[in-house]
């Protein structure tokens, strides 16, 4: 496993003590959106993944994990990239589970849910996730969870709601744009990661602080 993968796994391990909270939030999302199979996946991603992806930053602030990150035998770029890899992994797990559940709910409720509609829902969920994380992570990396949590959570939500409201996006209206939307999500995350890398350089880390004191 490379350095980025090790950091992503570390993020997973840091939130394991909070797994019951995560499962509870996931379950609440399932209950809320179970009767809306067509929008189940993007709604679940918006409620759960886009918000919970930043949980490792919360744990890092509480437990002082920046000191651990500073002494890990991995470059800082790998630490930042690892946080993004963790978030993408969480999205993929949520989207996969959500797709299966959406298909199951549609079958039980007798709702027509075509493969095309389900694919559009998954791509829309990717766009929702990308916008959230692209805004949230540079703020969390630059300022930490404690200082940026409210802005880092509220700003992406406002951005997503504003985009949907202004563009009148629906599952049915994006069928011809799926490849573009998927590629735009990838590009947005890549740009966000570059911004986060630059923001990380401006943050004072324990290793740098120690070097300055010496």
PDB file of C-alpha atoms in Angstrom:
ATOM      1  CA  UNK A   1       0.000   0.000   0.000  1.00  0.00           C
ATOM      2  CA  UNK A   2       1.379   3.414  -0.942  1.00  0.00           C
ATOM      3  CA  UNK A   3       1.542   6.472   1.322  1.00  0.00           C
ATOM      4  CA  UNK A   4      -1.796   7.891   0.136  1.00  0.00           C
ATOM      5  CA  UNK A   5      -3.523   4.595   0.832  1.00  0.00           C
ATOM      6  CA  UNK A   6      -1.997   4.380   4.303  1.00  0.00           C
ATOM      7  CA  UNK A   7      -3.309   7.829   5.209  1.00  0.00           C
ATOM      8  CA  UNK A   8      -6.781   6.933   3.883  1.00  0.00           C
ATOM      9  CA  UNK A   9      -6.784   3.771   6.026  1.00  0.00           C
ATOM     10  CA  UNK A  10      -5.631   5.844   8.999  1.00  0.00           C
ATOM     11  CA  UNK A  11      -8.608   8.149   8.470  1.00  0.00           C
ATOM     12  CA  UNK A  12     -10.885   5.118   8.533  1.00  0.00           C
ATOM     13  CA  UNK A  13      -9.309   3.851  11.727  1.00  0.00           C
ATOM     14  CA  UNK A  14      -9.571   7.215  13.461  1.00  0.00           C
ATOM     15  CA  UNK A  15     -13.361   7.265  13.088  1.00  0.00           C
ATOM     16  CA  UNK A  16     -13.962   3.616  14.016  1.00  0.00           C
ATOM     17  CA  UNK A  17     -14.803   4.568  17.633  1.00  0.00           C
ATOM     18  CA  UNK A  18     -17.668   6.594  16.147  1.00  0.00           C
ATOM     19  CA  UNK A  19     -18.991   3.849  13.874  1.00  0.00           C
ATOM     20  CA  UNK A  20     -22.294   3.576  15.747  1.00  0.00           C
ATOM     21  CA  UNK A  21     -22.940   7.278  15.199  1.00  0.00           C
ATOM     22  CA  UNK A  22     -22.154   6.825  11.506  1.00  0.00           C
ATOM     23  CA  UNK A  23     -24.489   3.843  11.212  1.00  0.00           C
ATOM     24  CA  UNK A  24     -27.217   5.775  13.016  1.00  0.00           C
ATOM     25  CA  UNK A  25     -26.893   8.731  10.623  1.00  0.00           C
ATOM     26  CA  UNK A  26     -26.899   6.341   7.664  1.00  0.00           C
ATOM     27  CA  UNK A  27     -30.001   4.632   9.031  1.00  0.00           C
ATOM     28  CA  UNK A  28     -31.789   7.951   9.514  1.00  0.00           C
ATOM     29  CA  UNK A  29     -31.045   8.807   5.900  1.00  0.00           C
ATOM     30  CA  UNK A  30     -32.432   5.472   4.740  1.00  0.00           C
ATOM     31  CA  UNK A  31     -35.642   6.009   6.720  1.00  0.00           C
ATOM     32  CA  UNK A  32     -36.104   9.568   5.461  1.00  0.00           C
ATOM     33  CA  UNK A  33     -35.599   8.814   1.767  1.00  0.00           C
ATOM     34  CA  UNK A  34     -36.843   5.218   1.499  1.00  0.00           C
ATOM     35  CA  UNK A  35     -40.034   6.342  -0.252  1.00  0.00           C
ATOM     36  CA  UNK A  36     -38.066   8.299  -2.884  1.00  0.00           C
ATOM     37  CA  UNK A  37     -36.076   5.634  -4.770  1.00  0.00           C
ATOM     38  CA  UNK A  38     -35.270   7.900  -7.738  1.00  0.00           C
ATOM     39  CA  UNK A  39     -33.419  10.437  -5.585  1.00  0.00           C
ATOM     40  CA  UNK A  40     -32.373   8.060  -2.825  1.00  0.00           C
ATOM     41  CA  UNK A  41     -28.668   7.887  -3.720  1.00  0.00           C
ATOM     42  CA  UNK A  42     -27.945  11.642  -4.092  1.00  0.00           C
ATOM     43  CA  UNK A  43     -30.053  12.426  -1.014  1.00  0.00           C
ATOM     44  CA  UNK A  44     -28.204   9.828   1.059  1.00  0.00           C
ATOM     45  CA  UNK A  45     -24.837  11.085  -0.170  1.00  0.00           C
ATOM     46  CA  UNK A  46     -25.781  14.675   0.670  1.00  0.00           C
ATOM     47  CA  UNK A  47     -26.955  13.755   4.173  1.00  0.00           C
ATOM     48  CA  UNK A  48     -24.284  11.209   5.063  1.00  0.00           C
ATOM     49  CA  UNK A  49     -21.173  11.029   2.894  1.00  0.00           C
ATOM     50  CA  UNK A  50     -20.618  14.692   2.119  1.00  0.00           C
ATOM     51  CA  UNK A  51     -20.899  15.516   5.815  1.00  0.00           C
ATOM     52  CA  UNK A  52     -19.205  12.491   7.377  1.00  0.00           C
ATOM     53  CA  UNK A  53     -16.203  12.660   5.049  1.00  0.00           C
ATOM     54  CA  UNK A  54     -14.813  15.451   7.218  1.00  0.00           C
ATOM     55  CA  UNK A  55     -15.087  13.431  10.442  1.00  0.00           C
ATOM     56  CA  UNK A  56     -11.346  12.509  10.502  1.00  0.00           C
ATOM     57  CA  UNK A  57     -10.550  16.219  10.774  1.00  0.00           C
ATOM     58  CA  UNK A  58     -12.821  16.448  13.810  1.00  0.00           C
ATOM     59  CA  UNK A  59     -11.074  13.503  15.445  1.00  0.00           C
ATOM     60  CA  UNK A  60      -7.668  14.936  14.514  1.00  0.00           C
ATOM     61  CA  UNK A  61      -8.474  18.201  16.264  1.00  0.00           C
ATOM     62  CA  UNK A  62      -9.749  16.469  19.398  1.00  0.00           C
ATOM     63  CA  UNK A  63      -6.904  13.960  19.619  1.00  0.00           C
ATOM     64  CA  UNK A  64      -4.073  16.165  18.383  1.00  0.00           C
ATOM     65  CA  UNK A  65      -3.386  13.937  15.399  1.00  0.00           C
ATOM     66  CA  UNK A  66      -1.507  16.686  13.570  1.00  0.00           C
ATOM     67  CA  UNK A  67       1.459  15.668  15.705  1.00  0.00           C
ATOM     68  CA  UNK A  68       1.083  12.104  14.439  1.00  0.00           C
ATOM     69  CA  UNK A  69       0.774  13.282  10.831  1.00  0.00           C
ATOM     70  CA  UNK A  70       3.963  15.308  11.305  1.00  0.00           C
ATOM     71  CA  UNK A  71       6.037  12.279  12.326  1.00  0.00           C
ATOM     72  CA  UNK A  72       4.573   9.781   9.855  1.00  0.00           C
ATOM     73  CA  UNK A  73       7.126   8.608   7.282  1.00  0.00           C
ATOM     74  CA  UNK A  74       5.012  10.067   4.465  1.00  0.00           C
ATOM     75  CA  UNK A  75       5.238  13.444   2.695  1.00  0.00           C
ATOM     76  CA  UNK A  76       2.687  16.115   3.508  1.00  0.00           C
ATOM     77  CA  UNK A  77       1.314  15.854  -0.034  1.00  0.00           C
ATOM     78  CA  UNK A  78       0.434  12.236   0.663  1.00  0.00           C
ATOM     79  CA  UNK A  79      -1.364  13.224   3.868  1.00  0.00           C
ATOM     80  CA  UNK A  80      -3.572  15.710   2.000  1.00  0.00           C
ATOM     81  CA  UNK A  81      -4.154  13.313  -0.906  1.00  0.00           C
ATOM     82  CA  UNK A  82      -4.946  10.546   1.585  1.00  0.00           C
ATOM     83  CA  UNK A  83      -7.761  12.602   3.091  1.00  0.00           C
ATOM     84  CA  UNK A  84      -9.289  12.967  -0.376  1.00  0.00           C
ATOM     85  CA  UNK A  85      -8.807   9.253  -1.076  1.00  0.00           C
ATOM     86  CA  UNK A  86     -10.638   8.445   2.163  1.00  0.00           C
ATOM     87  CA  UNK A  87     -13.535  10.693   1.131  1.00  0.00           C
ATOM     88  CA  UNK A  88     -13.803   9.124  -2.334  1.00  0.00           C
ATOM     89  CA  UNK A  89     -13.735   5.656  -0.782  1.00  0.00           C
ATOM     90  CA  UNK A  90     -16.552   6.633   1.571  1.00  0.00           C
ATOM     91  CA  UNK A  91     -18.541   7.980  -1.368  1.00  0.00           C
ATOM     92  CA  UNK A  92     -18.077   4.789  -3.370  1.00  0.00           C
ATOM     93  CA  UNK A  93     -19.221   2.633  -0.437  1.00  0.00           C
ATOM     94  CA  UNK A  94     -22.256   4.842   0.188  1.00  0.00           C
ATOM     95  CA  UNK A  95     -23.203   5.044  -3.489  1.00  0.00           C
ATOM     96  CA  UNK A  96     -22.917   1.261  -3.892  1.00  0.00           C
ATOM     97  CA  UNK A  97     -25.062   0.575  -0.823  1.00  0.00           C
ATOM     98  CA  UNK A  98     -27.496   3.317  -1.815  1.00  0.00           C
ATOM     99  CA  UNK A  99     -27.901   1.938  -5.338  1.00  0.00           C
ATOM    100  CA  UNK A 100     -28.761  -1.518  -4.031  1.00  0.00           C
ATOM    101  CA  UNK A 101     -31.195  -0.089  -1.479  1.00  0.00           C
ATOM    102  CA  UNK A 102     -32.839   2.239  -4.033  1.00  0.00           C
ATOM    103  CA  UNK A 103     -33.430  -0.665  -6.408  1.00  0.00           C
ATOM    104  CA  UNK A 104     -34.822  -2.731  -3.544  1.00  0.00           C
ATOM    105  CA  UNK A 105     -37.155   0.017  -2.320  1.00  0.00           C
ATOM    106  CA  UNK A 106     -38.402   0.642  -5.851  1.00  0.00           C
ATOM    107  CA  UNK A 107     -39.182  -3.048  -6.269  1.00  0.00           C
ATOM    108  CA  UNK A 108     -41.015  -3.285  -2.956  1.00  0.00           C
ATOM    109  CA  UNK A 109     -43.017  -0.114  -3.624  1.00  0.00           C
ATOM    110  CA  UNK A 110     -43.791  -1.063  -7.209  1.00  0.00           C
ATOM    111  CA  UNK A 111     -42.074   2.079  -8.504  1.00  0.00           C
ATOM    112  CA  UNK A 112     -40.569   2.049 -11.999  1.00  0.00           C
ATOM    113  CA  UNK A 113     -36.834   2.703 -11.671  1.00  0.00           C
ATOM    114  CA  UNK A 114     -34.947   2.191 -14.917  1.00  0.00           C
ATOM    115  CA  UNK A 115     -31.228   1.563 -15.160  1.00  0.00           C
ATOM    116  CA  UNK A 116     -30.872   4.964 -16.850  1.00  0.00           C
ATOM    117  CA  UNK A 117     -32.614   6.760 -13.987  1.00  0.00           C
ATOM    118  CA  UNK A 118     -30.494   4.926 -11.442  1.00  0.00           C
ATOM    119  CA  UNK A 119     -27.304   5.795 -13.345  1.00  0.00           C
ATOM    120  CA  UNK A 120     -28.340   9.457 -13.478  1.00  0.00           C
ATOM    121  CA  UNK A 121     -28.997   9.397  -9.726  1.00  0.00           C
ATOM    122  CA  UNK A 122     -25.527   7.972  -9.064  1.00  0.00           C
ATOM    123  CA  UNK A 123     -23.835  10.573 -11.281  1.00  0.00           C
ATOM    124  CA  UNK A 124     -25.830  13.353  -9.615  1.00  0.00           C
ATOM    125  CA  UNK A 125     -24.762  12.007  -6.225  1.00  0.00           C
ATOM    126  CA  UNK A 126     -21.141  12.174  -7.411  1.00  0.00           C
ATOM    127  CA  UNK A 127     -21.618  15.827  -8.362  1.00  0.00           C
ATOM    128  CA  UNK A 128     -23.201  16.586  -4.971  1.00  0.00           C
ATOM    129  CA  UNK A 129     -20.311  14.874  -3.214  1.00  0.00           C
ATOM    130  CA  UNK A 130     -17.671  16.612  -5.337  1.00  0.00           C
ATOM    131  CA  UNK A 131     -19.074  20.093  -4.697  1.00  0.00           C
ATOM    132  CA  UNK A 132     -19.277  19.464  -0.954  1.00  0.00           C
ATOM    133  CA  UNK A 133     -15.810  18.014  -0.536  1.00  0.00           C
ATOM    134  CA  UNK A 134     -14.198  20.461  -2.978  1.00  0.00           C
ATOM    135  CA  UNK A 135     -15.347  23.373  -0.821  1.00  0.00           C
ATOM    136  CA  UNK A 136     -15.069  21.713   2.565  1.00  0.00           C
ATOM    137  CA  UNK A 137     -11.636  20.073   2.541  1.00  0.00           C
ATOM    138  CA  UNK A 138      -9.428  23.101   1.749  1.00  0.00           C
ATOM    139  CA  UNK A 139     -11.125  24.939   4.627  1.00  0.00           C
ATOM    140  CA  UNK A 140     -10.663  22.030   7.025  1.00  0.00           C
ATOM    141  CA  UNK A 141      -7.043  21.516   5.991  1.00  0.00           C
ATOM    142  CA  UNK A 142      -6.185  25.199   6.270  1.00  0.00           C
ATOM    143  CA  UNK A 143      -8.034  26.072   9.482  1.00  0.00           C
ATOM    144  CA  UNK A 144      -8.835  22.746  11.171  1.00  0.00           C
ATOM    145  CA  UNK A 145     -12.247  21.327  12.009  1.00  0.00           C
ATOM    146  CA  UNK A 146     -12.859  23.414  15.131  1.00  0.00           C
ATOM    147  CA  UNK A 147     -12.419  26.736  13.357  1.00  0.00           C
ATOM    148  CA  UNK A 148     -13.956  25.812  10.001  1.00  0.00           C
ATOM    149  CA  UNK A 149     -16.647  23.242  10.831  1.00  0.00           C
ATOM    150  CA  UNK A 150     -19.652  25.569  10.605  1.00  0.00           C
ATOM    151  CA  UNK A 151     -18.489  27.332   7.441  1.00  0.00           C
ATOM    152  CA  UNK A 152     -17.145  24.093   5.989  1.00  0.00           C
ATOM    153  CA  UNK A 153     -20.518  22.403   6.441  1.00  0.00           C
ATOM    154  CA  UNK A 154     -22.877  25.275   5.670  1.00  0.00           C
ATOM    155  CA  UNK A 155     -21.116  26.701   2.614  1.00  0.00           C
ATOM    156  CA  UNK A 156     -21.164  23.470   0.569  1.00  0.00           C
ATOM    157  CA  UNK A 157     -24.828  22.877   1.434  1.00  0.00           C
ATOM    158  CA  UNK A 158     -25.724  26.402   0.318  1.00  0.00           C
ATOM    159  CA  UNK A 159     -23.712  25.895  -2.885  1.00  0.00           C
ATOM    160  CA  UNK A 160     -25.483  22.624  -3.711  1.00  0.00           C
ATOM    161  CA  UNK A 161     -28.957  24.017  -2.996  1.00  0.00           C
ATOM    162  CA  UNK A 162     -28.158  27.172  -4.963  1.00  0.00           C
ATOM    163  CA  UNK A 163     -26.926  25.231  -7.994  1.00  0.00           C
ATOM    164  CA  UNK A 164     -29.986  22.975  -7.990  1.00  0.00           C
ATOM    165  CA  UNK A 165     -32.322  25.962  -7.587  1.00  0.00           C
ATOM    166  CA  UNK A 166     -30.688  28.061 -10.301  1.00  0.00           C
ATOM    167  CA  UNK A 167     -30.265  25.286 -12.855  1.00  0.00           C
ATOM    168  CA  UNK A 168     -33.525  23.433 -12.078  1.00  0.00           C
ATOM    169  CA  UNK A 169     -31.608  20.158 -12.117  1.00  0.00           C
ATOM    170  CA  UNK A 170     -33.674  16.976 -11.991  1.00  0.00           C
ATOM    171  CA  UNK A 171     -32.794  13.327 -12.447  1.00  0.00           C
ATOM    172  CA  UNK A 172     -34.581  13.314 -15.806  1.00  0.00           C
ATOM    173  CA  UNK A 173     -32.919  16.464 -17.127  1.00  0.00           C
ATOM    174  CA  UNK A 174     -29.295  15.323 -16.917  1.00  0.00           C
ATOM    175  CA  UNK A 175     -29.468  12.142 -18.970  1.00  0.00           C
ATOM    176  CA  UNK A 176     -27.472  13.584 -21.874  1.00  0.00           C
ATOM    177  CA  UNK A 177     -24.914  15.201 -19.573  1.00  0.00           C
ATOM    178  CA  UNK A 178     -23.830  12.257 -17.453  1.00  0.00           C
ATOM    179  CA  UNK A 179     -20.262  11.891 -18.853  1.00  0.00           C
ATOM    180  CA  UNK A 180     -19.696  15.654 -18.587  1.00  0.00           C
ATOM    181  CA  UNK A 181     -21.026  15.804 -15.017  1.00  0.00           C
ATOM    182  CA  UNK A 182     -18.882  12.836 -13.964  1.00  0.00           C
ATOM    183  CA  UNK A 183     -15.770  14.390 -15.526  1.00  0.00           C
ATOM    184  CA  UNK A 184     -16.565  17.784 -14.002  1.00  0.00           C
ATOM    185  CA  UNK A 185     -16.739  16.164 -10.565  1.00  0.00           C
ATOM    186  CA  UNK A 186     -13.303  14.628 -11.054  1.00  0.00           C
ATOM    187  CA  UNK A 187     -11.867  17.939 -12.261  1.00  0.00           C
ATOM    188  CA  UNK A 188     -13.424  19.803  -9.338  1.00  0.00           C
ATOM    189  CA  UNK A 189     -11.905  17.417  -6.793  1.00  0.00           C
ATOM    190  CA  UNK A 190      -8.503  17.622  -8.505  1.00  0.00           C
ATOM    191  CA  UNK A 191      -8.621  21.429  -8.390  1.00  0.00           C
ATOM    192  CA  UNK A 192      -9.733  21.315  -4.762  1.00  0.00           C
ATOM    193  CA  UNK A 193      -6.855  18.999  -3.865  1.00  0.00           C
ATOM    194  CA  UNK A 194      -4.411  21.447  -5.469  1.00  0.00           C
ATOM    195  CA  UNK A 195      -5.904  24.303  -3.432  1.00  0.00           C
ATOM    196  CA  UNK A 196      -5.755  22.161  -0.293  1.00  0.00           C
ATOM    197  CA  UNK A 197      -2.091  21.356  -0.926  1.00  0.00           C
ATOM    198  CA  UNK A 198      -1.345  25.083  -1.171  1.00  0.00           C
ATOM    199  CA  UNK A 199      -3.412  25.776   1.953  1.00  0.00           C
ATOM    200  CA  UNK A 200      -1.546  23.069   3.833  1.00  0.00           C
ATOM    201  CA  UNK A 201       1.753  24.793   3.118  1.00  0.00           C
ATOM    202  CA  UNK A 202       0.434  27.917   4.866  1.00  0.00           C
ATOM    203  CA  UNK A 203      -0.560  26.044   7.990  1.00  0.00           C
ATOM    204  CA  UNK A 204       1.864  25.695  10.900  1.00  0.00           C
ATOM    205  CA  UNK A 205       2.473  22.001  11.587  1.00  0.00           C
ATOM    206  CA  UNK A 206       4.199  20.536  14.653  1.00  0.00           C
ATOM    207  CA  UNK A 207       7.237  19.479  12.634  1.00  0.00           C
ATOM    208  CA  UNK A 208       7.672  22.976  11.205  1.00  0.00           C
ATOM    209  CA  UNK A 209       7.040  24.634  14.555  1.00  0.00           C
ATOM    210  CA  UNK A 210       9.712  22.441  16.153  1.00  0.00           C
ATOM    211  CA  UNK A 211      12.171  23.286  13.402  1.00  0.00           C
ATOM    212  CA  UNK A 212      11.473  26.999  13.847  1.00  0.00           C
ATOM    213  CA  UNK A 213      11.963  26.773  17.612  1.00  0.00           C
ATOM    214  CA  UNK A 214      15.215  24.953  17.172  1.00  0.00           C
TER     215      UNK A 214
END
